[in-house]
């Protein structure tokens, strides 16, 4: 698999894509997703906008509990980096303050729906 090439991913592009992706789930899912994306509490844990959009896209889906796992502090940080297993897309690690999720940096420029 070839990772997406480096590119600028704007907040406007992410919000537009998030709205379009969640529109079939209804207005409530779109509003919840936008609240997740804009949450300063969540941005502290998931600072990368592309990863935060991926999390927000779980609104109104069977995987929505993943949002609550971040809100409730189960994971201390979600970020792009190099997981211990270089073949992994993402891994849960035990960081100095608790569990963290590291997504392989080669996926940094992928469409949020793939994350």
CSV table of N, CA and C in Angstrom, one decimal:
chain,number,residue,atom,x,y,z
A,1,UNK,N,0.8,-1.2,0.0
A,1,UNK,CA,0.0,0.0,0.0
A,1,UNK,C,0.9,1.2,0.0
A,2,UNK,N,0.5,2.2,-0.8
A,2,UNK,CA,1.3,3.4,-0.9
A,2,UNK,C,0.5,4.5,0.0
A,3,UNK,N,1.2,5.0,1.0
A,3,UNK,CA,0.5,6.1,1.8
A,3,UNK,C,0.2,7.3,0.9
A,4,UNK,N,-0.8,8.1,1.4
A,4,UNK,CA,-1.1,9.3,0.7
A,4,UNK,C,0.1,10.2,0.7
A,5,UNK,N,0.3,11.0,-0.3
A,5,UNK,CA,1.5,11.9,-0.3
A,5,UNK,C,1.2,13.1,0.6
A,6,UNK,N,2.3,13.7,1.1
A,6,UNK,CA,2.2,14.9,2.0
A,6,UNK,C,1.3,15.9,1.3
A,7,UNK,N,0.5,16.5,2.1
A,7,UNK,CA,-0.4,17.6,1.6
A,7,UNK,C,-0.9,18.4,2.7
A,8,UNK,N,-1.4,19.6,2.4
A,8,UNK,CA,-2.0,20.4,3.5
A,8,UNK,C,-3.4,20.0,3.7
A,9,UNK,N,-3.8,19.7,4.9
A,9,UNK,CA,-5.2,19.3,5.2
A,9,UNK,C,-5.8,20.5,6.1
A,10,UNK,N,-6.7,21.2,5.5
A,10,UNK,CA,-7.2,22.4,6.2
A,10,UNK,C,-8.4,22.0,7.1
A,11,UNK,N,-8.6,22.8,8.1
A,11,UNK,CA,-9.7,22.6,9.0
A,11,UNK,C,-11.0,22.7,8.2
A,12,UNK,N,-11.1,23.6,7.3
A,12,UNK,CA,-12.3,23.7,6.5
A,12,UNK,C,-12.6,22.4,5.7
A,13,UNK,N,-11.5,21.9,5.1
A,13,UNK,CA,-11.7,20.6,4.3
A,13,UNK,C,-12.1,19.5,5.3
A,14,UNK,N,-11.6,19.4,6.4
A,14,UNK,CA,-12.0,18.4,7.4
A,14,UNK,C,-13.4,18.5,7.8
A,15,UNK,N,-13.8,19.7,8.2
A,15,UNK,CA,-15.2,20.0,8.6
A,15,UNK,C,-16.2,19.6,7.5
A,16,UNK,N,-15.9,20.1,6.3
A,16,UNK,CA,-16.7,19.8,5.1
A,16,UNK,C,-16.9,18.3,4.9
A,17,UNK,N,-15.7,17.6,4.9
A,17,UNK,CA,-15.7,16.1,4.8
A,17,UNK,C,-16.5,15.4,5.9
A,18,UNK,N,-16.3,15.9,7.1
A,18,UNK,CA,-17.0,15.3,8.2
A,18,UNK,C,-18.6,15.5,8.1
A,19,UNK,N,-19.0,16.6,7.7
A,19,UNK,CA,-20.4,16.9,7.5
A,19,UNK,C,-21.0,16.0,6.4
A,20,UNK,N,-20.2,15.9,5.3
A,20,UNK,CA,-20.7,15.0,4.2
A,20,UNK,C,-20.7,13.6,4.6
A,21,UNK,N,-19.7,13.1,5.3
A,21,UNK,CA,-19.7,11.7,5.7
A,21,UNK,C,-20.8,11.3,6.6
A,22,UNK,N,-21.1,12.2,7.5
A,22,UNK,CA,-22.1,11.9,8.6
A,22,UNK,C,-23.6,12.3,8.2
A,23,UNK,N,-23.7,13.0,7.1
A,23,UNK,CA,-25.1,13.5,6.7
A,23,UNK,C,-26.1,12.3,6.7
A,24,UNK,N,-25.7,11.1,6.1
A,24,UNK,CA,-26.7,10.0,6.1
A,24,UNK,C,-27.1,9.5,7.5
A,25,UNK,N,-26.3,9.8,8.5
A,25,UNK,CA,-26.6,9.4,9.9
A,25,UNK,C,-27.6,10.3,10.6
A,26,UNK,N,-27.8,11.5,10.0
A,26,UNK,CA,-28.8,12.4,10.5
A,26,UNK,C,-28.1,13.6,11.2
A,27,UNK,N,-29.0,14.6,11.4
A,27,UNK,CA,-28.5,15.9,12.0
A,27,UNK,C,-27.9,15.8,13.3
A,28,UNK,N,-28.4,14.9,14.2
A,28,UNK,CA,-27.9,14.7,15.5
A,28,UNK,C,-26.4,14.2,15.4
A,29,UNK,N,-26.1,13.3,14.6
A,29,UNK,CA,-24.8,12.7,14.4
A,29,UNK,C,-23.8,13.8,13.9
A,30,UNK,N,-24.3,14.6,13.0
A,30,UNK,CA,-23.4,15.7,12.5
A,30,UNK,C,-23.1,16.7,13.6
A,31,UNK,N,-24.1,17.1,14.4
A,31,UNK,CA,-23.9,18.0,15.5
A,31,UNK,C,-22.9,17.4,16.5
A,32,UNK,N,-23.1,16.2,16.9
A,32,UNK,CA,-22.2,15.5,17.8
A,32,UNK,C,-20.8,15.5,17.3
A,33,UNK,N,-20.6,15.1,16.0
A,33,UNK,CA,-19.3,15.0,15.4
A,33,UNK,C,-18.6,16.4,15.5
A,34,UNK,N,-19.3,17.4,15.1
A,34,UNK,CA,-18.8,18.8,15.1
A,34,UNK,C,-18.4,19.2,16.5
A,35,UNK,N,-19.2,18.8,17.5
A,35,UNK,CA,-18.9,19.1,18.9
A,35,UNK,C,-17.6,18.4,19.4
A,36,UNK,N,-17.4,17.2,18.9
A,36,UNK,CA,-16.2,16.4,19.2
A,36,UNK,C,-15.0,17.0,18.6
A,37,UNK,N,-15.1,17.4,17.3
A,37,UNK,CA,-14.0,18.0,16.6
A,37,UNK,C,-13.6,19.3,17.2
A,38,UNK,N,-14.6,20.1,17.7
A,38,UNK,CA,-14.2,21.4,18.2
A,38,UNK,C,-13.9,21.4,19.7
A,39,UNK,N,-14.1,20.3,20.4
A,39,UNK,CA,-13.9,20.2,21.9
A,39,UNK,C,-12.5,20.5,22.2
A,40,UNK,N,-12.2,21.4,23.1
A,40,UNK,CA,-10.9,21.7,23.6
A,40,UNK,C,-10.4,20.5,24.5
A,41,UNK,N,-11.3,19.9,25.2
A,41,UNK,CA,-10.9,18.7,26.0
A,41,UNK,C,-10.4,17.6,25.1
A,42,UNK,N,-11.1,17.3,24.1
A,42,UNK,CA,-10.7,16.3,23.1
A,42,UNK,C,-9.4,16.7,22.4
A,43,UNK,N,-9.3,18.0,22.0
A,43,UNK,CA,-8.1,18.4,21.3
A,43,UNK,C,-6.9,18.3,22.1
A,44,UNK,N,-7.0,18.3,23.4
A,44,UNK,CA,-5.8,18.2,24.3
A,44,UNK,C,-5.3,16.7,24.2
A,45,UNK,N,-6.2,15.8,24.0
A,45,UNK,CA,-5.8,14.4,23.9
A,45,UNK,C,-5.5,14.0,22.5
A,46,UNK,N,-6.2,14.6,21.5
A,46,UNK,CA,-6.1,14.2,20.1
A,46,UNK,C,-5.8,15.6,19.4
A,47,UNK,N,-4.5,16.1,19.5
A,47,UNK,CA,-4.2,17.4,18.9
A,47,UNK,C,-4.3,17.5,17.4
A,48,UNK,N,-3.9,16.3,16.7
A,48,UNK,CA,-3.9,16.4,15.3
A,48,UNK,C,-5.3,16.5,14.7
A,49,UNK,N,-5.6,17.5,13.9
A,49,UNK,CA,-7.0,17.6,13.4
A,49,UNK,C,-7.5,16.5,12.5
A,50,UNK,N,-6.6,15.8,11.8
A,50,UNK,CA,-7.1,14.7,11.0
A,50,UNK,C,-7.5,13.5,11.9
A,51,UNK,N,-6.7,13.2,12.9
A,51,UNK,CA,-7.1,12.2,13.8
A,51,UNK,C,-8.3,12.5,14.6
A,52,UNK,N,-8.5,13.8,15.0
A,52,UNK,CA,-9.6,14.2,15.7
A,52,UNK,C,-10.9,14.1,14.8
A,53,UNK,N,-10.7,14.4,13.5
A,53,UNK,CA,-11.9,14.2,12.6
A,53,UNK,C,-12.2,12.7,12.5
A,54,UNK,N,-11.2,11.9,12.5
A,54,UNK,CA,-11.5,10.4,12.4
A,54,UNK,C,-12.3,10.0,13.7
A,55,UNK,N,-11.9,10.5,14.8
A,55,UNK,CA,-12.6,10.2,16.1
A,55,UNK,C,-14.0,10.8,16.0
A,56,UNK,N,-14.2,12.0,15.5
A,56,UNK,CA,-15.5,12.6,15.4
A,56,UNK,C,-16.4,11.8,14.5
A,57,UNK,N,-15.8,11.2,13.5
A,57,UNK,CA,-16.6,10.5,12.5
A,57,UNK,C,-17.3,9.2,13.0
A,58,UNK,N,-16.9,8.9,14.3
A,58,UNK,CA,-17.6,7.7,14.9
A,58,UNK,C,-19.0,8.1,15.4
A,59,UNK,N,-19.3,9.3,15.5
A,59,UNK,CA,-20.6,9.8,16.0
A,59,UNK,C,-21.7,9.1,15.2
A,60,UNK,N,-22.7,8.6,16.0
A,60,UNK,CA,-23.9,8.0,15.3
A,60,UNK,C,-23.6,6.6,14.7
A,61,UNK,N,-22.5,6.0,15.0
A,61,UNK,CA,-22.1,4.7,14.5
A,61,UNK,C,-22.0,3.7,15.6
A,62,UNK,N,-21.9,2.4,15.3
A,62,UNK,CA,-21.7,1.4,16.4
A,62,UNK,C,-20.4,1.6,17.2
A,63,UNK,N,-19.5,2.4,16.6
A,63,UNK,CA,-18.2,2.6,17.3
A,63,UNK,C,-18.2,3.9,18.1
A,64,UNK,N,-19.3,4.5,18.3
A,64,UNK,CA,-19.4,5.8,19.0
A,64,UNK,C,-18.8,5.7,20.4
A,65,UNK,N,-18.7,4.5,21.0
A,65,UNK,CA,-18.2,4.4,22.3
A,65,UNK,C,-16.7,4.8,22.4
A,66,UNK,N,-16.0,4.8,21.2
A,66,UNK,CA,-14.6,5.3,21.1
A,66,UNK,C,-14.5,6.8,21.5
A,67,UNK,N,-15.5,7.5,21.2
A,67,UNK,CA,-15.5,9.0,21.6
A,67,UNK,C,-15.5,9.1,23.1
A,68,UNK,N,-16.4,8.3,23.8
A,68,UNK,CA,-16.5,8.3,25.2
A,68,UNK,C,-15.2,7.9,25.9
A,69,UNK,N,-14.5,6.9,25.2
A,69,UNK,CA,-13.2,6.5,25.8
A,69,UNK,C,-12.2,7.6,25.9
A,70,UNK,N,-12.3,8.5,24.9
A,70,UNK,CA,-11.4,9.7,24.9
A,70,UNK,C,-11.9,10.7,25.9
A,71,UNK,N,-13.2,11.0,25.9
A,71,UNK,CA,-13.7,12.0,26.8
A,71,UNK,C,-13.5,11.6,28.3
A,72,UNK,N,-13.6,10.3,28.6
A,72,UNK,CA,-13.5,9.9,30.0
A,72,UNK,C,-12.1,9.7,30.5
A,73,UNK,N,-11.1,9.9,29.6
A,73,UNK,CA,-9.7,9.9,30.0
A,73,UNK,C,-9.1,8.5,30.0
A,74,UNK,N,-9.8,7.5,29.3
A,74,UNK,CA,-9.2,6.2,29.2
A,74,UNK,C,-7.8,6.3,28.5
A,75,UNK,N,-7.7,7.1,27.5
A,75,UNK,CA,-6.4,7.3,26.8
A,75,UNK,C,-5.9,8.7,27.0
A,76,UNK,N,-4.7,8.8,27.3
A,76,UNK,CA,-4.0,10.1,27.7
A,76,UNK,C,-3.7,10.9,26.4
A,77,UNK,N,-3.4,10.2,25.3
A,77,UNK,CA,-2.9,10.8,24.1
A,77,UNK,C,-3.2,9.9,22.9
A,78,UNK,N,-3.5,10.6,21.8
A,78,UNK,CA,-3.7,9.9,20.5
A,78,UNK,C,-2.9,10.7,19.5
A,79,UNK,N,-1.9,10.1,18.8
A,79,UNK,CA,-1.0,10.9,18.0
A,79,UNK,C,-0.4,10.1,16.9
A,80,UNK,N,0.2,10.8,15.9
A,80,UNK,CA,1.0,10.1,14.9
A,80,UNK,C,2.4,10.0,15.4
A,81,UNK,N,3.0,8.8,15.1
A,81,UNK,CA,4.4,8.6,15.5
A,81,UNK,C,4.8,7.2,14.9
A,82,UNK,N,5.7,6.6,15.6
A,82,UNK,CA,6.2,5.3,15.1
A,82,UNK,C,5.9,4.2,16.2
A,83,UNK,N,4.9,3.4,15.9
A,83,UNK,CA,4.6,2.3,16.8
A,83,UNK,C,5.8,1.3,17.0
A,84,UNK,N,5.9,0.6,18.1
A,84,UNK,CA,6.9,-0.4,18.3
A,84,UNK,C,6.9,-1.4,17.2
A,85,UNK,N,5.7,-1.8,16.7
A,85,UNK,CA,5.6,-2.8,15.6
A,85,UNK,C,5.5,-1.9,14.3
A,86,UNK,N,6.6,-1.9,13.5
A,86,UNK,CA,6.5,-1.0,12.3
A,86,UNK,C,5.5,-1.4,11.3
A,87,UNK,N,5.0,-2.6,11.4
A,87,UNK,CA,3.9,-3.0,10.4
A,87,UNK,C,2.5,-2.6,10.9
A,88,UNK,N,2.4,-2.1,12.1
A,88,UNK,CA,1.1,-1.8,12.7
A,88,UNK,C,0.6,-0.5,12.1
A,89,UNK,N,-0.7,-0.4,11.9
A,89,UNK,CA,-1.4,0.9,11.6
A,89,UNK,C,-1.4,1.7,12.8
A,90,UNK,N,-1.7,1.1,14.0
A,90,UNK,CA,-1.8,1.8,15.3
A,90,UNK,C,-1.6,0.8,16.4
A,91,UNK,N,-1.1,1.3,17.5
A,91,UNK,CA,-0.9,0.5,18.7
A,91,UNK,C,-1.2,1.3,19.9
A,92,UNK,N,-1.7,0.5,20.9
A,92,UNK,CA,-1.9,1.1,22.3
A,92,UNK,C,-0.6,0.9,23.0
A,93,UNK,N,-0.1,2.0,23.6
A,93,UNK,CA,1.1,1.9,24.4
A,93,UNK,C,0.8,2.4,25.8
A,94,UNK,N,1.6,2.0,26.8
A,94,UNK,CA,1.5,2.5,28.1
A,94,UNK,C,2.5,3.6,28.2
A,95,UNK,N,2.1,4.9,28.2
A,95,UNK,CA,2.9,6.0,28.4
A,95,UNK,C,3.1,6.4,29.8
A,96,UNK,N,3.9,7.4,30.1
A,96,UNK,CA,4.2,7.8,31.5
A,96,UNK,C,2.9,8.2,32.3
A,97,UNK,N,1.8,8.6,31.6
A,97,UNK,CA,0.6,9.0,32.3
A,97,UNK,C,-0.5,8.0,32.1
A,98,UNK,N,-0.3,7.0,31.4
A,98,UNK,CA,-1.4,6.0,31.1
A,98,UNK,C,-1.4,5.6,29.6
A,99,UNK,N,-2.4,4.9,29.2
A,99,UNK,CA,-2.5,4.4,27.8
A,99,UNK,C,-2.5,5.5,26.8
A,100,UNK,N,-1.9,5.2,25.7
A,100,UNK,CA,-1.8,6.1,24.6
A,100,UNK,C,-2.1,5.3,23.3
A,101,UNK,N,-2.5,6.0,22.3
A,101,UNK,CA,-2.7,5.3,21.0
A,101,UNK,C,-1.8,6.1,20.0
A,102,UNK,N,-0.9,5.3,19.4
A,102,UNK,CA,0.0,5.9,18.4
A,102,UNK,C,-0.3,5.3,17.0
A,103,UNK,N,-0.7,6.2,16.1
A,103,UNK,CA,-0.9,5.8,14.7
A,103,UNK,C,0.4,6.0,13.9
A,104,UNK,N,0.6,5.0,13.0
A,104,UNK,CA,1.9,5.1,12.3
A,104,UNK,C,1.9,6.4,11.5
A,105,UNK,N,3.0,7.1,11.5
A,105,UNK,CA,3.1,8.4,10.8
A,105,UNK,C,2.9,8.3,9.3
A,106,UNK,N,3.1,7.1,8.8
A,106,UNK,CA,3.0,7.0,7.3
A,106,UNK,C,1.5,7.2,6.9
A,107,UNK,N,0.6,7.2,7.8
A,107,UNK,CA,-0.9,7.5,7.5
A,107,UNK,C,-1.3,8.9,7.8
A,108,UNK,N,-0.4,9.8,8.1
A,108,UNK,CA,-0.7,11.1,8.5
A,108,UNK,C,-1.6,11.9,7.5
A,109,UNK,N,-1.4,11.6,6.2
A,109,UNK,CA,-2.1,12.4,5.2
A,109,UNK,C,-3.3,11.6,4.6
A,110,UNK,N,-3.6,10.5,5.2
A,110,UNK,CA,-4.7,9.7,4.6
A,110,UNK,C,-6.1,10.4,4.9
A,111,UNK,N,-7.1,10.1,4.2
A,111,UNK,CA,-8.4,10.5,4.4
A,111,UNK,C,-8.8,10.1,5.8
A,112,UNK,N,-9.4,11.0,6.6
A,112,UNK,CA,-9.8,10.6,8.0
A,112,UNK,C,-10.7,9.4,8.0
A,113,UNK,N,-11.5,9.1,7.0
A,113,UNK,CA,-12.4,7.9,7.0
A,113,UNK,C,-11.6,6.6,7.0
A,114,UNK,N,-10.4,6.7,6.6
A,114,UNK,CA,-9.5,5.5,6.6
A,114,UNK,C,-8.8,5.2,8.0
A,115,UNK,N,-8.8,6.2,8.8
A,115,UNK,CA,-8.1,6.1,10.1
A,115,UNK,C,-9.0,5.5,11.1
